[in-house]
mmCIF file of C-alpha atoms and ligand atoms in Angstrom:
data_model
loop_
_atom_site.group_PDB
_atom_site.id
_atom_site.type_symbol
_atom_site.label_atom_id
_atom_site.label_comp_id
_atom_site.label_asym_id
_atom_site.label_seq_id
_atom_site.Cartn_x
_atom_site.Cartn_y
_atom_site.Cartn_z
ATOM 1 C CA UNK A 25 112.033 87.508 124.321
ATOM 2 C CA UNK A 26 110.709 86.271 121.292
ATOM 3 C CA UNK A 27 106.789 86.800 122.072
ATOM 4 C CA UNK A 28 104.139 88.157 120.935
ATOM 5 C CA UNK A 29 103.656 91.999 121.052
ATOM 6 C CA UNK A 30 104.699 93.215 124.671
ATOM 7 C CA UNK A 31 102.456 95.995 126.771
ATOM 8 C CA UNK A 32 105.275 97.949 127.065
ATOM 9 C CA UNK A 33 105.512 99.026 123.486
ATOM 10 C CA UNK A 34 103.989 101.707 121.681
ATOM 11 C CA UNK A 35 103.661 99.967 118.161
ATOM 12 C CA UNK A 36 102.413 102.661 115.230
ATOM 13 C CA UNK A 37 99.324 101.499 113.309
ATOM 14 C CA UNK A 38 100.802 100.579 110.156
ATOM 15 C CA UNK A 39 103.378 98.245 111.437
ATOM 16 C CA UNK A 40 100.824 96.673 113.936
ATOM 17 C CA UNK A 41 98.333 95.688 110.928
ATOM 18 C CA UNK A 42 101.651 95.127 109.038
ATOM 19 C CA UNK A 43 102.012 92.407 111.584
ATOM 20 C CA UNK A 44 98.781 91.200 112.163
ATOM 21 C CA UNK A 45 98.344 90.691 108.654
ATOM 22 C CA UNK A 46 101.638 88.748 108.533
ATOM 23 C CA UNK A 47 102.961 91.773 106.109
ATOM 24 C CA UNK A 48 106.582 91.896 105.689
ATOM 25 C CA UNK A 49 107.962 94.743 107.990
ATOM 26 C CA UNK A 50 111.330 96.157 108.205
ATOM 27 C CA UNK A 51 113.090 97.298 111.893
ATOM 28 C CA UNK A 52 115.335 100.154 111.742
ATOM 29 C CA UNK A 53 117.551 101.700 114.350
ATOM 30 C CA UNK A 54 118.081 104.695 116.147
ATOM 31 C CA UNK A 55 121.539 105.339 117.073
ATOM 32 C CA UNK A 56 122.918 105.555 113.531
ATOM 33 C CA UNK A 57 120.508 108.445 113.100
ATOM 34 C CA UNK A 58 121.066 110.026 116.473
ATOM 35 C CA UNK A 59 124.880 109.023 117.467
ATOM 36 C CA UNK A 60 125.716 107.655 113.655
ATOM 37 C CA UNK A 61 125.600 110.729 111.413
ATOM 38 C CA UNK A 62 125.593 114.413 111.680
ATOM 39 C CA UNK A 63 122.239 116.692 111.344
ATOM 40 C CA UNK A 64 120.133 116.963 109.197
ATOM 41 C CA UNK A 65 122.016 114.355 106.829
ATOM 42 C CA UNK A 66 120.913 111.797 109.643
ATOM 43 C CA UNK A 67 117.279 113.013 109.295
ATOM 44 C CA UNK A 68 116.847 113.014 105.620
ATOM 45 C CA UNK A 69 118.995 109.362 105.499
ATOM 46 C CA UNK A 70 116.257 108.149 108.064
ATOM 47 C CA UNK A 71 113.002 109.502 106.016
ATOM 48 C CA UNK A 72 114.694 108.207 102.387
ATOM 49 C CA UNK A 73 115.361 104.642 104.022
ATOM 50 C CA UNK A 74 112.164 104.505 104.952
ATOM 51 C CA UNK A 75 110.901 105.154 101.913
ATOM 52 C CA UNK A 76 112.753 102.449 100.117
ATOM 53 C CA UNK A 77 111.747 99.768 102.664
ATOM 54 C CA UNK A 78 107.907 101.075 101.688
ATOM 55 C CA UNK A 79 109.266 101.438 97.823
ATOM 56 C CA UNK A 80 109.936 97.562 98.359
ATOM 57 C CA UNK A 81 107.019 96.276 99.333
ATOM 58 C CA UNK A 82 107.583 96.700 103.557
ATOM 59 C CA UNK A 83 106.548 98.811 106.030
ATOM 60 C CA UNK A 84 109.669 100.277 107.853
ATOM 61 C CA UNK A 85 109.720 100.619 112.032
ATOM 62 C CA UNK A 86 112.223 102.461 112.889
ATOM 63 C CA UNK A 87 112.487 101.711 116.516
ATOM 64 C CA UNK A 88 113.610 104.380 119.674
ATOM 65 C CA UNK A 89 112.813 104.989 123.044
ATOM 66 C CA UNK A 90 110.550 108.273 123.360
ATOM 67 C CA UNK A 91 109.570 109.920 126.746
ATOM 68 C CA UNK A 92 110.400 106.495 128.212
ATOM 69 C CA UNK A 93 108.352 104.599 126.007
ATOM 70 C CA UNK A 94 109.830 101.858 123.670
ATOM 71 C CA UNK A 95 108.209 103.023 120.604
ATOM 72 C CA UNK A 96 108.292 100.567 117.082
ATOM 73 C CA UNK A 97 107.568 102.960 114.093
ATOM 74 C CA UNK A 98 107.770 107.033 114.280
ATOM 75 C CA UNK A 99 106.850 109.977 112.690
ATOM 76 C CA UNK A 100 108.703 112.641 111.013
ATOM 77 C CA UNK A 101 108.837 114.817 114.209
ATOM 78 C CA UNK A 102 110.554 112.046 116.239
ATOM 79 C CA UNK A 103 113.074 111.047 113.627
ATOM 80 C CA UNK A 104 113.429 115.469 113.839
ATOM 81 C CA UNK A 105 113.683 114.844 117.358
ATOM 82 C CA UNK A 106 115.919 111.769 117.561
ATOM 83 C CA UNK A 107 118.580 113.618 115.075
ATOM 84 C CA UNK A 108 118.651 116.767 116.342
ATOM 85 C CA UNK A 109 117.922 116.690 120.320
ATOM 86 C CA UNK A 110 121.413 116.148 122.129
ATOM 87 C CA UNK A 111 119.916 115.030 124.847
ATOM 88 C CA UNK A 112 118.797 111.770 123.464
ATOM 89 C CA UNK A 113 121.026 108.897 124.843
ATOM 90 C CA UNK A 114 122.356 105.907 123.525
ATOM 91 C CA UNK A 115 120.769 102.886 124.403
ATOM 92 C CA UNK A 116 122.304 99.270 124.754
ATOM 93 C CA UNK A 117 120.565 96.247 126.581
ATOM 94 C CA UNK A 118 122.015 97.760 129.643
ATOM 95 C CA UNK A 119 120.411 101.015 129.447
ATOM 96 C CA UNK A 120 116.950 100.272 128.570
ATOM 97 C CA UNK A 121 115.636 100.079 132.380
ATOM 98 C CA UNK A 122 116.966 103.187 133.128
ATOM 99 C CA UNK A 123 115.658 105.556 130.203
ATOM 100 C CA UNK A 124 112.211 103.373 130.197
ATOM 101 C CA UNK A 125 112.483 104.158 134.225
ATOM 102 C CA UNK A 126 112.918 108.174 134.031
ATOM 103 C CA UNK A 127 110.721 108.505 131.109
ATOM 104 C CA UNK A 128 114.120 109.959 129.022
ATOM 105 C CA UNK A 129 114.709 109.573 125.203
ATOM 106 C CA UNK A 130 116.853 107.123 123.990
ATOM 107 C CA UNK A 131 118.612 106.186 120.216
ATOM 108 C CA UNK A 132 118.393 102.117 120.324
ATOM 109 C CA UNK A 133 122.019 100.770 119.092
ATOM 110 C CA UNK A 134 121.517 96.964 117.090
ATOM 111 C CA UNK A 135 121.184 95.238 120.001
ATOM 112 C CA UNK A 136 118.647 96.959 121.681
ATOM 113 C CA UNK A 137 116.498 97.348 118.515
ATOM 114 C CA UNK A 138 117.128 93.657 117.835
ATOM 115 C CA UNK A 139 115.413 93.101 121.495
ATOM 116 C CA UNK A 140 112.774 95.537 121.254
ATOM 117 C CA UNK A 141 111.865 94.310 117.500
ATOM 118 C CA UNK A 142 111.445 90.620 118.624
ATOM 119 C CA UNK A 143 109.699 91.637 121.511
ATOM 120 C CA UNK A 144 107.207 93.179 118.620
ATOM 121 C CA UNK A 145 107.463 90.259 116.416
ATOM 122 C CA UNK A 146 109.634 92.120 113.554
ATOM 123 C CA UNK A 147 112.139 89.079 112.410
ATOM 124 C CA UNK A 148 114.250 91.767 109.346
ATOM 125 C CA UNK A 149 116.125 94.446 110.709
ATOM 126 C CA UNK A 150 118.261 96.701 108.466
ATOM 127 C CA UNK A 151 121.754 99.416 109.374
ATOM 128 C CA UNK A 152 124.799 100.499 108.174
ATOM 129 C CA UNK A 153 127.204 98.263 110.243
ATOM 130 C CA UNK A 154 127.241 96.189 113.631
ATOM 131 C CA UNK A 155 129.339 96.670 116.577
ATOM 132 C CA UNK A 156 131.730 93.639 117.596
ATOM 133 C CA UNK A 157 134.942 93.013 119.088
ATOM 134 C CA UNK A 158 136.681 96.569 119.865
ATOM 135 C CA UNK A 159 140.843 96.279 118.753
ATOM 136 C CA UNK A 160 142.636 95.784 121.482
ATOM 137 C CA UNK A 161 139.907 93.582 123.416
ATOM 138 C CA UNK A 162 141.887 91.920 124.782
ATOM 139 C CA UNK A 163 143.168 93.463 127.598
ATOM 140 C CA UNK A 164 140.031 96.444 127.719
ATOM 141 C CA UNK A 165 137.490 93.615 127.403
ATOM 142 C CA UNK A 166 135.504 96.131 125.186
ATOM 143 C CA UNK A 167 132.545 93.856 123.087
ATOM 144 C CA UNK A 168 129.736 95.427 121.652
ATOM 145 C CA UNK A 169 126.655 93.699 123.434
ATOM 146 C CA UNK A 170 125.102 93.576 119.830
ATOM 147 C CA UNK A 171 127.024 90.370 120.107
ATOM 148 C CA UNK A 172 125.224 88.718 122.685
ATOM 149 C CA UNK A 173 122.256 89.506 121.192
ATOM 150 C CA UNK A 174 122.996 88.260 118.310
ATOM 151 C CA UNK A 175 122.501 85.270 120.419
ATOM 152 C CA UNK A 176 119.878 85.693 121.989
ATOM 153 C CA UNK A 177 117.259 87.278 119.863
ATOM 154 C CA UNK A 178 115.372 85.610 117.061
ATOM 155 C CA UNK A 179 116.455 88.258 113.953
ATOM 156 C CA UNK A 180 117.872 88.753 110.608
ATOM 157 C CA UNK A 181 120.287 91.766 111.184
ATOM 158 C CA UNK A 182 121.348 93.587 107.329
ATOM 159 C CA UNK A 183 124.730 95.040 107.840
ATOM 160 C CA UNK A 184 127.276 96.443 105.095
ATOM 161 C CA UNK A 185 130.027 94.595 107.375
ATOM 162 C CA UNK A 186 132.027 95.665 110.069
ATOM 163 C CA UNK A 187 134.361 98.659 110.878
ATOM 164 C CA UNK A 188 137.944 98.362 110.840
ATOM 165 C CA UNK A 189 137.651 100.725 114.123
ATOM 166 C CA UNK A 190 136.885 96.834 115.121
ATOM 167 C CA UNK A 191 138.825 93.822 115.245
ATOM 168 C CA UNK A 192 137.202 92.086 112.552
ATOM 169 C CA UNK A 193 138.352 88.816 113.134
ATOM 170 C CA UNK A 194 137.486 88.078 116.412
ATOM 171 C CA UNK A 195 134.301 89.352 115.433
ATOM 172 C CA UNK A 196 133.828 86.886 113.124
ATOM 173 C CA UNK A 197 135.242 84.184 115.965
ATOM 174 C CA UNK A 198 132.892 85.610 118.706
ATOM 175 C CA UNK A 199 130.053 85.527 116.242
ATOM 176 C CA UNK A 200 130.454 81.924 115.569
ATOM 177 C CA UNK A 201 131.161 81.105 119.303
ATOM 178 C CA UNK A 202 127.827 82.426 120.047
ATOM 179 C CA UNK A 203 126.512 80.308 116.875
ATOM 180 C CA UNK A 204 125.556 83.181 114.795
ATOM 181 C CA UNK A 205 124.899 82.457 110.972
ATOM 182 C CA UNK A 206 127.201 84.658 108.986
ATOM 183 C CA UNK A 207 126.002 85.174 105.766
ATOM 184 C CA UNK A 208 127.849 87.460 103.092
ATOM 185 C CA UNK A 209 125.796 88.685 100.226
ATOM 186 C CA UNK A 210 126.790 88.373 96.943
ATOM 187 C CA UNK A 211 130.665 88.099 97.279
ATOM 188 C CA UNK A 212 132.921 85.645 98.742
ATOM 189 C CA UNK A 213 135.198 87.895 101.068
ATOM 190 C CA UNK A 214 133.156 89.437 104.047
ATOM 191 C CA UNK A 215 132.920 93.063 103.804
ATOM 192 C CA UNK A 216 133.997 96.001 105.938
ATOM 193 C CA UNK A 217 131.415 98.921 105.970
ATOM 194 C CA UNK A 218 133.543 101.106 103.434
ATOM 195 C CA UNK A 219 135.022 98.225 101.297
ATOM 196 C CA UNK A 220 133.960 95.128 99.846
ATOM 197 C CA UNK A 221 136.922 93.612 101.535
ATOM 198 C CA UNK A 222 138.236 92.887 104.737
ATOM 199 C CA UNK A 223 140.727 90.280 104.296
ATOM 200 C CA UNK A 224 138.387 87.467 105.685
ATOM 201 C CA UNK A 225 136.684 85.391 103.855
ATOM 202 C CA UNK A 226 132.826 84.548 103.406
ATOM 203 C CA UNK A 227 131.528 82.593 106.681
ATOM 204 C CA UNK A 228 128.810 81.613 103.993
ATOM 205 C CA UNK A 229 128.250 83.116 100.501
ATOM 206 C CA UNK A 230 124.449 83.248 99.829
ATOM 207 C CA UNK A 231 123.538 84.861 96.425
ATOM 208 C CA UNK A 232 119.861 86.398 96.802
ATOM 209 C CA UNK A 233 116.914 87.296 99.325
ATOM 210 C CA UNK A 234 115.267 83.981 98.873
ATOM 211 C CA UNK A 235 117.937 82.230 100.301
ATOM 212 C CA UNK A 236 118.296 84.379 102.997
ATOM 213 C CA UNK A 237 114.661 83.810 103.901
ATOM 214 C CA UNK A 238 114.741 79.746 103.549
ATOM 215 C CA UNK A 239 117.984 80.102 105.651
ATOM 216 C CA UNK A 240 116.026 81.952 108.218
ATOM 217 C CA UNK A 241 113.097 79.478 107.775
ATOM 218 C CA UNK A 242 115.373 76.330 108.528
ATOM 219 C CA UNK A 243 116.845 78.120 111.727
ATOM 220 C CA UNK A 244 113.382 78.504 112.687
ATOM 221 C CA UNK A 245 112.236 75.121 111.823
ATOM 222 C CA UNK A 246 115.490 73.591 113.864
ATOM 223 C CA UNK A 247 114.186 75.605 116.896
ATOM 224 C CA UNK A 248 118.014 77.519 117.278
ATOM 225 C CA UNK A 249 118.045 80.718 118.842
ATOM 226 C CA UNK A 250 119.081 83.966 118.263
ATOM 227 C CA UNK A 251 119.824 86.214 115.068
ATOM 228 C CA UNK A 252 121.080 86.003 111.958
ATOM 229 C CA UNK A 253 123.735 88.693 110.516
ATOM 230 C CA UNK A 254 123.640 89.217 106.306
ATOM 231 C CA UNK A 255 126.549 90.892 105.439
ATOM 232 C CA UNK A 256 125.764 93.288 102.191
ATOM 233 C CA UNK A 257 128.743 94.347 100.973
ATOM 234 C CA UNK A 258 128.862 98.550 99.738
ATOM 235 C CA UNK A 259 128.323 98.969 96.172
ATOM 236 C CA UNK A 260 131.641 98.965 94.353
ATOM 237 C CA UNK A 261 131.117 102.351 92.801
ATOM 238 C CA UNK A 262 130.164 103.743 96.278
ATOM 239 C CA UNK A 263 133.196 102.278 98.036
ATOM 240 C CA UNK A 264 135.582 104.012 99.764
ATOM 241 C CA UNK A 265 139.197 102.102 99.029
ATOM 242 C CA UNK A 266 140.609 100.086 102.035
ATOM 243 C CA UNK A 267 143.872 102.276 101.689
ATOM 244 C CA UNK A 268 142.219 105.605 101.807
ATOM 245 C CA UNK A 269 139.869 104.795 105.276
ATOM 246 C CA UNK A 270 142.851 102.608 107.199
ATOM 247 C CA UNK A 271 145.471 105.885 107.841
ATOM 248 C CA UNK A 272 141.789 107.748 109.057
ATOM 249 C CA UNK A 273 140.461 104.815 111.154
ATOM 250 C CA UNK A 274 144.252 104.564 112.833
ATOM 251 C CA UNK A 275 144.302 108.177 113.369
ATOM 252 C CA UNK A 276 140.946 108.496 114.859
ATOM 253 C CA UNK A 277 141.390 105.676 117.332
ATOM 254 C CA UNK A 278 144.819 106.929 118.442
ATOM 255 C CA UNK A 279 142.919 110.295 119.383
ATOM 256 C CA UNK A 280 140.506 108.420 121.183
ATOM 257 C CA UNK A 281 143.255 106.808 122.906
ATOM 258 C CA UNK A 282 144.556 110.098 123.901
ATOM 259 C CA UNK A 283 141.846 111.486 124.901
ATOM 260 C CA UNK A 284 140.725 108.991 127.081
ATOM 261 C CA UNK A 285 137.188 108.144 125.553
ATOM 262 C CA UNK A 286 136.296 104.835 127.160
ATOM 263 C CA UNK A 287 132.913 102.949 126.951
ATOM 264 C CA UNK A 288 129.772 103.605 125.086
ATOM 265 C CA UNK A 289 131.611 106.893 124.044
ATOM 266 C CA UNK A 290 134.010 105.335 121.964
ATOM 267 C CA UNK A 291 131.951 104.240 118.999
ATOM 268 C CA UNK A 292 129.882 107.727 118.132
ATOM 269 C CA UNK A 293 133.690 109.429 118.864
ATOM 270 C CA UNK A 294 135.213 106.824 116.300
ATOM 271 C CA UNK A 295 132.163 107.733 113.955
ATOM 272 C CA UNK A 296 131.906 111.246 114.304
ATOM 273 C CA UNK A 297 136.010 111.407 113.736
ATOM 274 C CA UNK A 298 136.137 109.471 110.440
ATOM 275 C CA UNK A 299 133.417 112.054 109.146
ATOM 276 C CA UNK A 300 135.152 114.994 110.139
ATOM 277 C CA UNK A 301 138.561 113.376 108.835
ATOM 278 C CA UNK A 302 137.521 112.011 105.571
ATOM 279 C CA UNK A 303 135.790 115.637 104.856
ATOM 280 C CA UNK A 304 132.382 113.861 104.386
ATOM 281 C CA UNK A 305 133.161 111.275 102.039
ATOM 282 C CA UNK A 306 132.826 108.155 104.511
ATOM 283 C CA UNK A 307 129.420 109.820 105.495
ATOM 284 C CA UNK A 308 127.644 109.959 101.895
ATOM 285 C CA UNK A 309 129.700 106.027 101.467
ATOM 286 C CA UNK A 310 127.655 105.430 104.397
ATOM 287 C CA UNK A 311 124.366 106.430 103.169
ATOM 288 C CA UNK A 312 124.509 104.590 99.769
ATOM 289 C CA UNK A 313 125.572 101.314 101.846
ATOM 290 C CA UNK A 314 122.592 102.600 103.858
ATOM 291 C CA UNK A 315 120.284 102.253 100.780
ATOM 292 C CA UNK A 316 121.324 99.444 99.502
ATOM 293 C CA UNK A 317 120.632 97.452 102.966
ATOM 294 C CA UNK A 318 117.155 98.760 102.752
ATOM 295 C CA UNK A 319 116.381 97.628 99.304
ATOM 296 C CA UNK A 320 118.002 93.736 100.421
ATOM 297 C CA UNK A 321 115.836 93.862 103.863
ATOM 298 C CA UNK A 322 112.895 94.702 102.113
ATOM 299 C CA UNK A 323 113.446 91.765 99.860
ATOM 300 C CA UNK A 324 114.353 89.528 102.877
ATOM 301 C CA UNK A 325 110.994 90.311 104.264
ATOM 302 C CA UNK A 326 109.014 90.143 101.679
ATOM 303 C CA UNK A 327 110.220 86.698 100.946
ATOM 304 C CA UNK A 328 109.805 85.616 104.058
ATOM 305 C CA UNK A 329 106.387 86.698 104.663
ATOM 306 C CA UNK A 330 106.084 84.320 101.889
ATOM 307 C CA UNK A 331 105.180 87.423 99.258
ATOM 308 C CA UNK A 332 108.103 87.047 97.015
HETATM 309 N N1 PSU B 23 129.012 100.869 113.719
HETATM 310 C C1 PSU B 23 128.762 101.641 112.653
HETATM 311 N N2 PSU B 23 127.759 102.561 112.702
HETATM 312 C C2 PSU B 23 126.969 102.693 113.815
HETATM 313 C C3 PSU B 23 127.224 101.844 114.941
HETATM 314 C C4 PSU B 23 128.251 100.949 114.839
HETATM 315 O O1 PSU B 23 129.461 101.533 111.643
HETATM 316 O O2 PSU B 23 126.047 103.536 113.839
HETATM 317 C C5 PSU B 23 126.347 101.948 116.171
HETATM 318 C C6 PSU B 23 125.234 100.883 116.137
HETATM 319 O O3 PSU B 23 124.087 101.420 116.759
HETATM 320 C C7 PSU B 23 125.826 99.779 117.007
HETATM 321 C C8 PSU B 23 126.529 100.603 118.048
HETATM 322 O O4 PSU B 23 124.868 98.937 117.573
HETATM 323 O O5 PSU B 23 127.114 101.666 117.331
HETATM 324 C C9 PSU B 23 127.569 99.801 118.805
HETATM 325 O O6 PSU B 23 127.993 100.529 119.910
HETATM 326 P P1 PSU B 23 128.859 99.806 121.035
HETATM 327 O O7 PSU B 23 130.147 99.460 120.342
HETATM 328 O O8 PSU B 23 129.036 100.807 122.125
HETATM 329 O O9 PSU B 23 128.070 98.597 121.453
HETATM 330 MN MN1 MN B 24 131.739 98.897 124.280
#
């Protein structure tokens, strides 16, 4: 899982000497840009963040599946592709046999990136936010599977948070079930997505990149398994207020209710909603959390390819 490059990939140039060099290199996903945000705002968010991983001293890999092929690192015309095309899927653990299978196009959500990124030997990975425990869990037994592969692959995932279209809590509990570092960046509450707060507090507070990398260092070093997830809170004069997003979130998860959306369906609905709802102003809160992920990854990476 962890290995060296697998045959199966299609690894760009620069991220393969990247990584034979022992460069830092940044992982990026897919479904935010395909399933995340609306065109062409998801395109030109995907080419900036790129650029500010490279403006940091990585190269980024944004990571898909293209014509079947589980490709790390793409051009402009496949991020054009993966943000426009509506026939590109979304792609958990689950569904990677199937699109790799009929040779289909596929947006990778975290946890499929985080798989096909160790797979290539990427250890940073950098989004807007994770998927967890779904509200209401309970009884629909709805959990993101970027959970269990939080425990199960070897890397560093930078989040803003997560949702409140999420039960944040158990989250947090499942995450440390599955013996997931939580580390919250610069702040002592951990954050969720649009706001620095959540009402939960820090699992652990950690106060720059270099600690983040000696943290991932001494996981490695203790031979424990799976990922680590940095929480980076949103820039406070980027954040949208808790009060403002919580009548939206409620509003777009009672239509979802309504309408019936079950499954994989239910986060890009939930997504898509608060957009339409909040007239655009969760979308550019969403790109400058976005941003500022990219510019901590970088860092992460650097400092952990022992360039810092
Ligand atoms: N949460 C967000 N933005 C996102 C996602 C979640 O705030 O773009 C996407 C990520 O790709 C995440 C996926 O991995 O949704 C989770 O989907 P599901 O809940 O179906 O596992
Ligand atoms: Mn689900």
């Amino acid at each position: 899982m962890n290995g060296p490059a697998h045959e199966l990939l299609e690894i760009a140039d620069d991220v393969a000497a990247a990584l034979r060099e022992g460069a830092p290199v940044v992982a990026l996903e897919s479904t935010i840009i395909s399933h995340g945000m609306p065109y062409p705002r998801n395109v030109a968010m995907a080419r900036e963040v790129e650029g500010i991983v490279r403006d940091h001293g990585a190269v980024p890999a944004t990571i898909a599946v293209l014509g079947g092929v589980p490709r790390i690192g793409l051009d402009d015309d496949a991020l054009e592709l993966l943000g426009s095309d509506p026939g590109v899927t979304k792609v958990s653990i689950r569904d990677l046999p199937y699109v790799v299978a009929r040779g289909a196009h596929g947006a990778t959500t975290v946890a499929s990136t985080m798989r096909l990124a160790a797979m290539a030997g990427i250890r940073v990975f950098v989004t807007g936010g994770l998927g967890g425990v779904h509200r209401g869990a309970g009884t629909t037994f709805d959990e993101s599977a970027d959970l269990t592969e939080l425990a199960t692959s070897d890397v560093t995932v930078v989040s803003a948070g997560v949702k409140s279209i999420l039960d944040i809590g158990l989250t947090l509990e499942r995450l440390e079930t599955h013996g997931v570092p939580v580390l919250v960046h610069g702040a002592d509450e951990f954050p969720s997505f649009y706001s620095r707060t959540s009402g939960h507090p820090a699992p652990m507070r950690v106060d720059s990149a270099d600690e983040i990398a000696a943290i991932m260092r001494a996981k490695r070093d203790l031979g424990l398994r799976g990922g680590v997830v940095v929480a980076n809170p949103i820039p406070a004069e980027d954040e949208v207020p808790a009060g403002e997003i919580t009548g939206v979130i409620e509003q777009a998860l009672g239509e979802a209710e309504e309408q019936g959306i079950r499954g994989k369906d239910i986060t890009p609905y939930l997504l898509g909603r608060i957009v339409e709802l909040t007239g655009g102003r969760s979308l550019e809160a969403n790109i400058a959390l976005v941003r500022s992920n990219a510019r901590l990854g970088a860092a992460v990476a650097v400092s952990y390819a022992g360039r810092g």
